[in-house]
XYZ file of C-alpha atoms in Angstrom:
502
model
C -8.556 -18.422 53.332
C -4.531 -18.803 52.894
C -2.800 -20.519 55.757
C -1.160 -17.704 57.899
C 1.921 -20.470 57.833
C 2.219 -20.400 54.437
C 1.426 -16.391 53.827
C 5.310 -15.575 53.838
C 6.108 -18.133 51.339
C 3.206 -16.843 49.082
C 4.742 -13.413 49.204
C 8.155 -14.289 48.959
C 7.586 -15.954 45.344
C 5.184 -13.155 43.995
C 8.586 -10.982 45.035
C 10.920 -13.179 42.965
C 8.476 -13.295 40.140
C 8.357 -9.489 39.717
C 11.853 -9.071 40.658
C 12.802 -11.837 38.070
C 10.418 -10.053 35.497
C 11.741 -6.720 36.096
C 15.129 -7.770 35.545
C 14.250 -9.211 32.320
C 12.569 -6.038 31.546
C 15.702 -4.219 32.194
C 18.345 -6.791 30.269
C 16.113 -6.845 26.996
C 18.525 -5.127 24.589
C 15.326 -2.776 23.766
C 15.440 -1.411 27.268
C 18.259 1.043 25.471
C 16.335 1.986 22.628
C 14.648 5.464 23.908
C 10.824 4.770 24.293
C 8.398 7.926 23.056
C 4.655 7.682 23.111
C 4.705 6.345 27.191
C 6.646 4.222 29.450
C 8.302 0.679 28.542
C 7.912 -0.083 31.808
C 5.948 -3.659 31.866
C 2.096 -3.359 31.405
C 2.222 0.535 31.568
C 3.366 0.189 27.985
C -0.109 -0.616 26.836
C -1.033 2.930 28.046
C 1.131 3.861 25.523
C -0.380 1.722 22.581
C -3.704 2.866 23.478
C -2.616 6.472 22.970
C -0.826 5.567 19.765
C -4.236 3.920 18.519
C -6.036 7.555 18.718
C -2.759 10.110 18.185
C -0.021 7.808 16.241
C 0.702 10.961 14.101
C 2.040 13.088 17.224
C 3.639 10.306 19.097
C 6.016 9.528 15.807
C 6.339 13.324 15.204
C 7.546 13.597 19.069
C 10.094 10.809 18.022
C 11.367 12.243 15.290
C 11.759 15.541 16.449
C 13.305 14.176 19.832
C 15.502 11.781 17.914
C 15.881 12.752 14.904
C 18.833 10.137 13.154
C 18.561 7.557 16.389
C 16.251 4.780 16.659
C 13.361 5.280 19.428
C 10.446 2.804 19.891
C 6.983 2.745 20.244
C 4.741 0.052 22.163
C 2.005 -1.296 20.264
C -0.340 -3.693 21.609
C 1.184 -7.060 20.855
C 4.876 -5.697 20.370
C 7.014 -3.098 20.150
C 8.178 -0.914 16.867
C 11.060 0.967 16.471
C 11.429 3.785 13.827
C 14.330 5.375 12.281
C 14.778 8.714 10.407
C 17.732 10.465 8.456
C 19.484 9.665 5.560
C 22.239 7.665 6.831
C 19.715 5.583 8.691
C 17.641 5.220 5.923
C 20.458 4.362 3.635
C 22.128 1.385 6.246
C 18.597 -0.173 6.070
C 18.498 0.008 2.206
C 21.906 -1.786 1.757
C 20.999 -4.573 4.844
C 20.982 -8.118 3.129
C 17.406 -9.743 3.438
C 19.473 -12.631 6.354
C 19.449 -9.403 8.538
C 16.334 -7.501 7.922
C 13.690 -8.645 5.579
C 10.899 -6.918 4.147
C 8.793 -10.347 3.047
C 8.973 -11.000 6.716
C 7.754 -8.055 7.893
C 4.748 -8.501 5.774
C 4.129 -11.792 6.661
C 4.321 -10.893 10.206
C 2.450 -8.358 10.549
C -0.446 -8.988 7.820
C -0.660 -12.677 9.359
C -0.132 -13.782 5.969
C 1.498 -17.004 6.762
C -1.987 -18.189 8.156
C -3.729 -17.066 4.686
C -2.020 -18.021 1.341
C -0.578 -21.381 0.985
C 3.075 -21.675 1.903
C 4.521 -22.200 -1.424
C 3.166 -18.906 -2.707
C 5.054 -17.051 0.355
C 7.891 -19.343 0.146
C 8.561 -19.025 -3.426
C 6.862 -15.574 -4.520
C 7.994 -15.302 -7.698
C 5.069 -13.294 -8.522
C 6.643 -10.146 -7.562
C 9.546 -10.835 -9.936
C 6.902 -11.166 -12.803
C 5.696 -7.501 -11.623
C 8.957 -5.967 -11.070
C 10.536 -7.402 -14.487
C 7.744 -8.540 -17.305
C 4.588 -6.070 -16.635
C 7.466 -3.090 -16.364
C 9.097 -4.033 -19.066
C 5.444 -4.773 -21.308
C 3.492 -1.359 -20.095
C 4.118 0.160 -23.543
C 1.616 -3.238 -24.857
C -0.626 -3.140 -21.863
C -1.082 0.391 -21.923
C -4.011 0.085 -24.683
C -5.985 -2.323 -22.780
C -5.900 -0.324 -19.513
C -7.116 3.226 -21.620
C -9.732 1.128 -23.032
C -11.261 -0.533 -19.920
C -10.518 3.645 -18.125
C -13.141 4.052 -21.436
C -15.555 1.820 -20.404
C -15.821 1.167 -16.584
C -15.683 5.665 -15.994
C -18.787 6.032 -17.689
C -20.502 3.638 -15.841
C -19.382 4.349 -12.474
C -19.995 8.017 -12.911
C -23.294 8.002 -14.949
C -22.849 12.063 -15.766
C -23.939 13.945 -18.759
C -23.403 17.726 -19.959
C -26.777 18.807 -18.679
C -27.162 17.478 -14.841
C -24.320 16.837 -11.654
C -24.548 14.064 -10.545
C -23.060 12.349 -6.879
C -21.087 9.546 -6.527
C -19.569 7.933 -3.129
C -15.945 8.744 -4.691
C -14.331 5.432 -2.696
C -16.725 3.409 -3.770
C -16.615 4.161 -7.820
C -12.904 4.438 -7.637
C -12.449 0.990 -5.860
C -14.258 -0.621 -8.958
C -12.329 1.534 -11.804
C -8.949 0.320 -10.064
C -10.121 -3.605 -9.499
C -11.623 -3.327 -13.265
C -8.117 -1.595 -14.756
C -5.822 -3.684 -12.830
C -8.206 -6.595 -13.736
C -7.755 -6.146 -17.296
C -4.168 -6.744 -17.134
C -4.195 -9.267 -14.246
C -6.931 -11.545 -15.845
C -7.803 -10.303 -18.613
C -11.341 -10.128 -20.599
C -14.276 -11.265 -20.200
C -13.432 -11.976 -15.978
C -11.967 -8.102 -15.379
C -15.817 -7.235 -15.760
C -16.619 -9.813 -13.879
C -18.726 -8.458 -11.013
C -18.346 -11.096 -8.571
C -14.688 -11.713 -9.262
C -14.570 -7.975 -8.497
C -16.098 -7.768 -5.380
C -14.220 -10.823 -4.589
C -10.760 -8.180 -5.721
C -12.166 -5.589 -3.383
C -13.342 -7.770 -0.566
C -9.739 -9.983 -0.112
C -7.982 -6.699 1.409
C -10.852 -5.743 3.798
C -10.984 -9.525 4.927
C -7.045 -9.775 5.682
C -7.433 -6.933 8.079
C -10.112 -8.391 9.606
C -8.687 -11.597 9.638
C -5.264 -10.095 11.455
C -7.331 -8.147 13.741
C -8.450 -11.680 14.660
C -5.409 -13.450 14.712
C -3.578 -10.924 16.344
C -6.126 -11.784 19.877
C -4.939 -15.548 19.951
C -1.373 -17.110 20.752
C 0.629 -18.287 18.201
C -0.282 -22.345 18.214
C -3.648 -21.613 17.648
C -3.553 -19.202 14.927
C -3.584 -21.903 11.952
C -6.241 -23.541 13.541
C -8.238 -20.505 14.019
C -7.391 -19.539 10.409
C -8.363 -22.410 8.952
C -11.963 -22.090 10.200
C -13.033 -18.556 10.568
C -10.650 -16.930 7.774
C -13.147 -14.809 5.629
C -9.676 -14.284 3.379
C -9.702 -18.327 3.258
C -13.384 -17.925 1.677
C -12.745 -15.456 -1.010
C -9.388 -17.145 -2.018
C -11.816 -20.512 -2.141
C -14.314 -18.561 -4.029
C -11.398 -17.065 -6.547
C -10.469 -20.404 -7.062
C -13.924 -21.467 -8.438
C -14.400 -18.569 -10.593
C -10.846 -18.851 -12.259
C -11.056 -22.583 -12.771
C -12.658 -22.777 -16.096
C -10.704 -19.562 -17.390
C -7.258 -21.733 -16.411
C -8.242 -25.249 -17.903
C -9.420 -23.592 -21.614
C -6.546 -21.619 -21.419
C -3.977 -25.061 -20.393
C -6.281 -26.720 -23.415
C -5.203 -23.858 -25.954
C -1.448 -23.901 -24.960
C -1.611 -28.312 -25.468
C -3.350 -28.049 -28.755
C -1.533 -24.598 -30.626
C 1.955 -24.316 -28.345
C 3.810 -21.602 -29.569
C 1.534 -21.194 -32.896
C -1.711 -19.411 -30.448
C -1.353 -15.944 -32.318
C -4.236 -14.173 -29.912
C -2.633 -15.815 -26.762
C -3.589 -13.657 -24.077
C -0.800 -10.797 -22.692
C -1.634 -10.760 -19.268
C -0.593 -11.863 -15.645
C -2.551 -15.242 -15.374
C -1.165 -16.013 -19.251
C 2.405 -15.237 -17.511
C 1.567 -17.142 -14.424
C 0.442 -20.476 -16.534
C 3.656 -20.142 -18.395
C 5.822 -20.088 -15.572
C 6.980 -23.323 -15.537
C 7.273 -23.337 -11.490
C 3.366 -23.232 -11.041
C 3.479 -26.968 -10.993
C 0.077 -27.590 -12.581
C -2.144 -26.252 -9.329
C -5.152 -23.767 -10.583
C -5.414 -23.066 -6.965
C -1.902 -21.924 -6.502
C -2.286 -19.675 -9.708
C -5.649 -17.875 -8.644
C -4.401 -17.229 -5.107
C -1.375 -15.328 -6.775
C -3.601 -13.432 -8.917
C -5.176 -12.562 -5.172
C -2.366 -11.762 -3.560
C -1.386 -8.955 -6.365
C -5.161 -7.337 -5.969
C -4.516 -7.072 -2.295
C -1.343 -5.186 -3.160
C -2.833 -3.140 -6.102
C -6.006 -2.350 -5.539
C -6.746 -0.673 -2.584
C -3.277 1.692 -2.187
C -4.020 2.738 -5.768
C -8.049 3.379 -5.257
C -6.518 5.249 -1.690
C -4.021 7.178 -4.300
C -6.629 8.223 -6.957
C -9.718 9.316 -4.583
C -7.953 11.093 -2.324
C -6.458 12.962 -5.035
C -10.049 13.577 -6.847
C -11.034 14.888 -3.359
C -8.376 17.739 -3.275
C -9.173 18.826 -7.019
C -12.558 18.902 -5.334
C -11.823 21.111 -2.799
C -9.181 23.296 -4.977
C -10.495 23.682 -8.625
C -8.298 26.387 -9.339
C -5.602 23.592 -9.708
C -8.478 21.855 -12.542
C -7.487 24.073 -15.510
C -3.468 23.862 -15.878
C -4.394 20.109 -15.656
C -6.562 19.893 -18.584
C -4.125 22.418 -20.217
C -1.523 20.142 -20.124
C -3.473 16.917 -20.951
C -5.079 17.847 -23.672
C -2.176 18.976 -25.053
C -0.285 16.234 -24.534
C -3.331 13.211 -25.734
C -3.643 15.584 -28.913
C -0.064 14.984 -29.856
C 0.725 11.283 -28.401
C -2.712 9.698 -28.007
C -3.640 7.665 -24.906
C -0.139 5.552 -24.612
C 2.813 5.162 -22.194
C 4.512 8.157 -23.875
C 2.057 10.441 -23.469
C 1.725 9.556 -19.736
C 4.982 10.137 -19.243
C 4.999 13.631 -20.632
C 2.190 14.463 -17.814
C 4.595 16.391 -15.781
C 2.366 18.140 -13.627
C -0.440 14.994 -12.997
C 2.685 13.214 -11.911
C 3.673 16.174 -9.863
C 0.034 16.127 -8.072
C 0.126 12.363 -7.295
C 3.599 12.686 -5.651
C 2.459 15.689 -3.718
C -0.347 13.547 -2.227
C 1.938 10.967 -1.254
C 4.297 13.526 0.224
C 1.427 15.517 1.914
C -0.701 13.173 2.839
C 0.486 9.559 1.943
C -1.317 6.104 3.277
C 0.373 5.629 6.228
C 2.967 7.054 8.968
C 6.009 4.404 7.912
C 7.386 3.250 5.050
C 10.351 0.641 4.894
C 9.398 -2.283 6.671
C 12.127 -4.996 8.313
C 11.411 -7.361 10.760
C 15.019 -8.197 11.976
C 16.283 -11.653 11.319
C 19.014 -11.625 13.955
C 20.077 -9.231 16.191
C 21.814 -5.972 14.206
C 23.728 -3.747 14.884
C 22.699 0.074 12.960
C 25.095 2.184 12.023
C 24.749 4.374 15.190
C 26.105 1.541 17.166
C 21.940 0.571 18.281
C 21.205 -2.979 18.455
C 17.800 -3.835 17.726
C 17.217 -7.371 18.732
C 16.099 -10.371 16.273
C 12.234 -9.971 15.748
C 11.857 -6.739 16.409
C 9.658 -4.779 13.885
C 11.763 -1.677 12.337
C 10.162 1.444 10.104
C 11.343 4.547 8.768
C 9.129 7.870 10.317
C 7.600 8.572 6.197
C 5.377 11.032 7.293
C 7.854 12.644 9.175
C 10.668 13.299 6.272
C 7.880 14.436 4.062
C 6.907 17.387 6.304
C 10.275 18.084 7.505
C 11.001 22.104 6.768
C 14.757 21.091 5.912
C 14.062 18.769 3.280
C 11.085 20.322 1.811
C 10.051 24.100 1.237
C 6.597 25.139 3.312
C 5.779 20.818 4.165
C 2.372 21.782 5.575
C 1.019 23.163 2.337
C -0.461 21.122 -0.787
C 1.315 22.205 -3.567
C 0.360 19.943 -6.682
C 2.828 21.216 -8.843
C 6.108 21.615 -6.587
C 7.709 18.665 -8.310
C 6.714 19.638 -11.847
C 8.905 22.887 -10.929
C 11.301 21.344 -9.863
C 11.580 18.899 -12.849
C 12.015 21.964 -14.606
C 15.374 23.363 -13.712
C 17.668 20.542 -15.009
C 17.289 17.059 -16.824
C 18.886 15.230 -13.911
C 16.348 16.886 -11.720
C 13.547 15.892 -14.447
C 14.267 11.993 -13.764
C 14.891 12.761 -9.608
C 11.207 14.030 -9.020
C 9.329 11.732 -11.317
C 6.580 10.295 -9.336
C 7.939 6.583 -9.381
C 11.623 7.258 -8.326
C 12.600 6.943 -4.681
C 14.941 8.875 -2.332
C 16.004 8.930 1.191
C 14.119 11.554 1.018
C 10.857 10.317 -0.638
C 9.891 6.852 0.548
C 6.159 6.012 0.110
C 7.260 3.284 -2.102
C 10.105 2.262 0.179
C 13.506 2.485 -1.213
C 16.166 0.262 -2.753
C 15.752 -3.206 -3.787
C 12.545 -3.938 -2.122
C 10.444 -1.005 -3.533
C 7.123 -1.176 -4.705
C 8.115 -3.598 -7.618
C 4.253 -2.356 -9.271
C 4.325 1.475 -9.261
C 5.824 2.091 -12.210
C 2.162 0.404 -13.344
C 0.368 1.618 -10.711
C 1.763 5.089 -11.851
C 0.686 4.908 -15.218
C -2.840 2.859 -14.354
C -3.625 6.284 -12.093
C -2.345 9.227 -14.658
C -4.310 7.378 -17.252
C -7.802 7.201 -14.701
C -7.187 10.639 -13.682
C -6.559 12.092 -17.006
C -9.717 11.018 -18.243
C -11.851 12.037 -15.826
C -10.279 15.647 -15.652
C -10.521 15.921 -19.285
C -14.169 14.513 -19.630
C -15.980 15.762 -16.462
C -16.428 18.734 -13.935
C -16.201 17.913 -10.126
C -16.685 19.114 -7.174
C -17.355 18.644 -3.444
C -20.901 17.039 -2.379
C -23.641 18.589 -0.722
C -22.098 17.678 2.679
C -18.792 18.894 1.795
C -15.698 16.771 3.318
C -13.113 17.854 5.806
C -9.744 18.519 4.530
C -7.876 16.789 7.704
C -6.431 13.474 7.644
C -7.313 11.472 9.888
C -5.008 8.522 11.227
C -5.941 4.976 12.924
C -2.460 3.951 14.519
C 0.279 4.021 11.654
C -2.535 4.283 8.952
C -4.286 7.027 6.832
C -8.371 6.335 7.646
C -9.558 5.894 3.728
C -12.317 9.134 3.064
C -15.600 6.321 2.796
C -18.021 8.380 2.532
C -17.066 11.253 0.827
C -19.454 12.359 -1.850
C -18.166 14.198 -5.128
C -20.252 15.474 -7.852
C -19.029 15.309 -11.621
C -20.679 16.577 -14.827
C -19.936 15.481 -18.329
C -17.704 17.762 -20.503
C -17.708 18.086 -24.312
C -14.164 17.096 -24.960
C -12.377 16.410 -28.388
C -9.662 13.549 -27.298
């Protein structure tokens, strides 16, 4: 029992302590950023990320169409994130130097990557230089390789032949094309066919969730104690390091004995990493890299192409003018770059799915490095998470005619009308107005690859095979988890071989 004596004393500091609390509540310089989804109103707000959890789509729809060109915020349940729409707003976070609002950051931060990869490879990710600038730049060389491995891993993930259908789980086969075609130019051959180096590929993203999910529970002191022993990411990077080991040290022992005299030197990214001259000797370092780029490439392009085989699925009336145009193209330019660029209308369909459909509600990501100031006068304070409503602009009736419908080829038509409006609508080039790559600087440094790895998967298999929906069908709605798209798992398509003469 409390002392009756001391009962007044008791009460009088649980006052202060709310009244204290409440008055930080009200002097945090997000307390004037409008709040949509709930209350911000302390521990009421995790009302309002529970609802976001199970309806993410509507509460950022309310936002935007409530706000449309001001910031407003959304709880979450370990902080708060505030989205932004309209071009100007769009265009302010664009031209923001990385001292202000940085995009590494923001991946860092929320991916918990800082408590996976070593901090040299976050520190100094000159990586994503190599993709943005050398793997652009060599597609025309690469392209070869990546038609050849479409050649060989298609036919045995999807086992078909002109007589008999038969049904694959669509995310499943596609997962392993994608890690097998991105492994050819990552790593090269024999290891892209690799099997346990690809389910180590396929396995690193699913781990990092789980490992954030984790992360996310404990307080920030513990986390790279925690990390460091229970990190399933930690094992498959350990793992990756094993397997790559021996492919490293004969390839450091053929670059000591022939220098610049090895004529078949491998052209890929672990060749470019161990010429780098800031990899410092560690294998470790170098196969952790190679990691880090599967966990960027593999899963949003496996997303990309199944999702997209699942809507030829359900509309094969869209099938023909594909094959139409591919075949026509292949017969005059064979499998290469060129000819994937003349694809207008499979690049048209893959940049309708992002448009329509996408991976995720946001695009854009800053976490903000100081407190800034946005061009609408809103300060959003330093560490606060900042996104632009993707989803949002895509389906907005303004921007773009009849949003809620799929229409595959809307961009090839528009490419059409003029040659400045063939370059605007390509599939790779960004926009205020079309950000599933982000926009500006810190864009997607790999789609132009990723582009060209998917048109030359998806050409193939629309030229060589039949498909359509499994026994149990699929439903066409997209389904959201929070900000992302929930990946169709267990979708089941059926495919038949066709008699084809490219």
């Amino acid at each position: 029992m409390i002392d009756q004596a001391v009962l007044p004393t008791f009460w009088t500091g649980v006052a202060a302590f709310v009244l204290l609390y409440l008055l930080k509540w009200r002097l945090d310089p997000l307390y004037h950023i409008p709040t949509v989804g709930g209350t911000s109103l302390p521990l009421l707000s995790y009302i309002g990320a529970h609802k976001f959890v199970r309806n993410g789509r509507k509460v950022v729809e309310e936002g935007y169409q409530k706000y449309y060109g001001r910031p407003f915020k959304v709880p979450m349940w370990d902080r708060w994130v505030v989205f932004v729409s309209g071009g100007d707003m769009i265009e302010d976070i664009r031209r923001r130097p990385d001292d202000e609002m940085s995009f590494q950051e923001s991946v860092e931060d929320t991916m918990q990557l800082g408590h996976i990869l070593e901090p040299s490879i976050m520190g100094n990710p000159y990586h994503i230089d190599l993709i943005r600038e050398r793997l652009t730049r060599t597609l025309p060389v690469v392209m070869p390789d990546v038609v050849d491995e479409v050649m060989s891993a298609v036919p045995q993930q999807i086992p078909a032949t002109t007589d008999d259908w038969v049904e694959v789980n669509l995310m499943g086969v596609v997962l392993q094309m994608v890690a097998r075609l991105s492994g050819r130019v990552f790593v090269g051959l024999p290891l892209c066919r690799n099997q346990e180096y690809l389910d180590l590929a396929i396995r690193f993203t699913i781990d990092v969730v789980r490992d954030r999910d984790m992360l996310n529970k404990w307080p920030q002191v513990l986390k790279p104690y925690i990390s460091r022993c229970y990190s399933l990411a930690r094992r498959c990077l350990k793992r990756n390091e094993e397997l790559l080991r021996g492919e490293i040290a004969e390839r450091r022992a053929m670059m000591d004995k022939r220098g610049d005299n090895w004529v078949d030197k491998p052209n890929d990214l672990l060749q470019w990493f161990l010429d780098a001259e800031t990899t410092n000797g560690r294998f470790d370092t170098i196969a952790d890299r190679v990691m880090a780029i599967n966990f960027a490439a593999i899963h949003t392009s496996s997303f990309s192409a199944s999702f997209t085989l699942l809507r030829l699925a359900q509309h094969p009336q869209y099938i023909e003018p594909l094959r139409e145009e591919i075949q026509a193209v292949i017969e005059e330019e064979g499998w290469s770059k060129a000819a994937m660029g003349k694809l207008w209308k499979l690049d048209s369909l893959l940049k309708e799915f992002q448009r329509h459909q996408g991976l995720g509600l946001g695009s854009l990501s800053r976490k903000m490095m100081k407190d800034v100031t946005l061009i609408d006068g809103t300060v959003v304070p330093c560490g606060t998470m900042l996104l632009a409503t993707s989803y949002d602009i895509h389906h907005d009736g303004s921007i773009y005619e009849n949003p809620e419908v799929f229409d595959p080829f809307r961009f090839s038509r528009m490419r059409e009308q003029s040659e400045e409006q063939a370059s605007k609508h390509q599939f790779v080039n960004t926009s205020v107005n079309y950000i599933p790559f982000g926009h500006g600087k810190h864009a997607c440094p790999g789609r132009f690859f990723a582009s060209n790895e998917l048109k030359a998967l998806l050409a193939y298999i629309i030229l060589n095979y039949d498909l359509k929906l499994g026994e149990a069908g699929y439903s066409d709605s997209t389904v959201f988890d929070g900000l992302s798209v929930v990946p169709a798992v267990d979708a089941q398509v059926m495919f038949r071989k066709r008699e084809t003469k490219v």
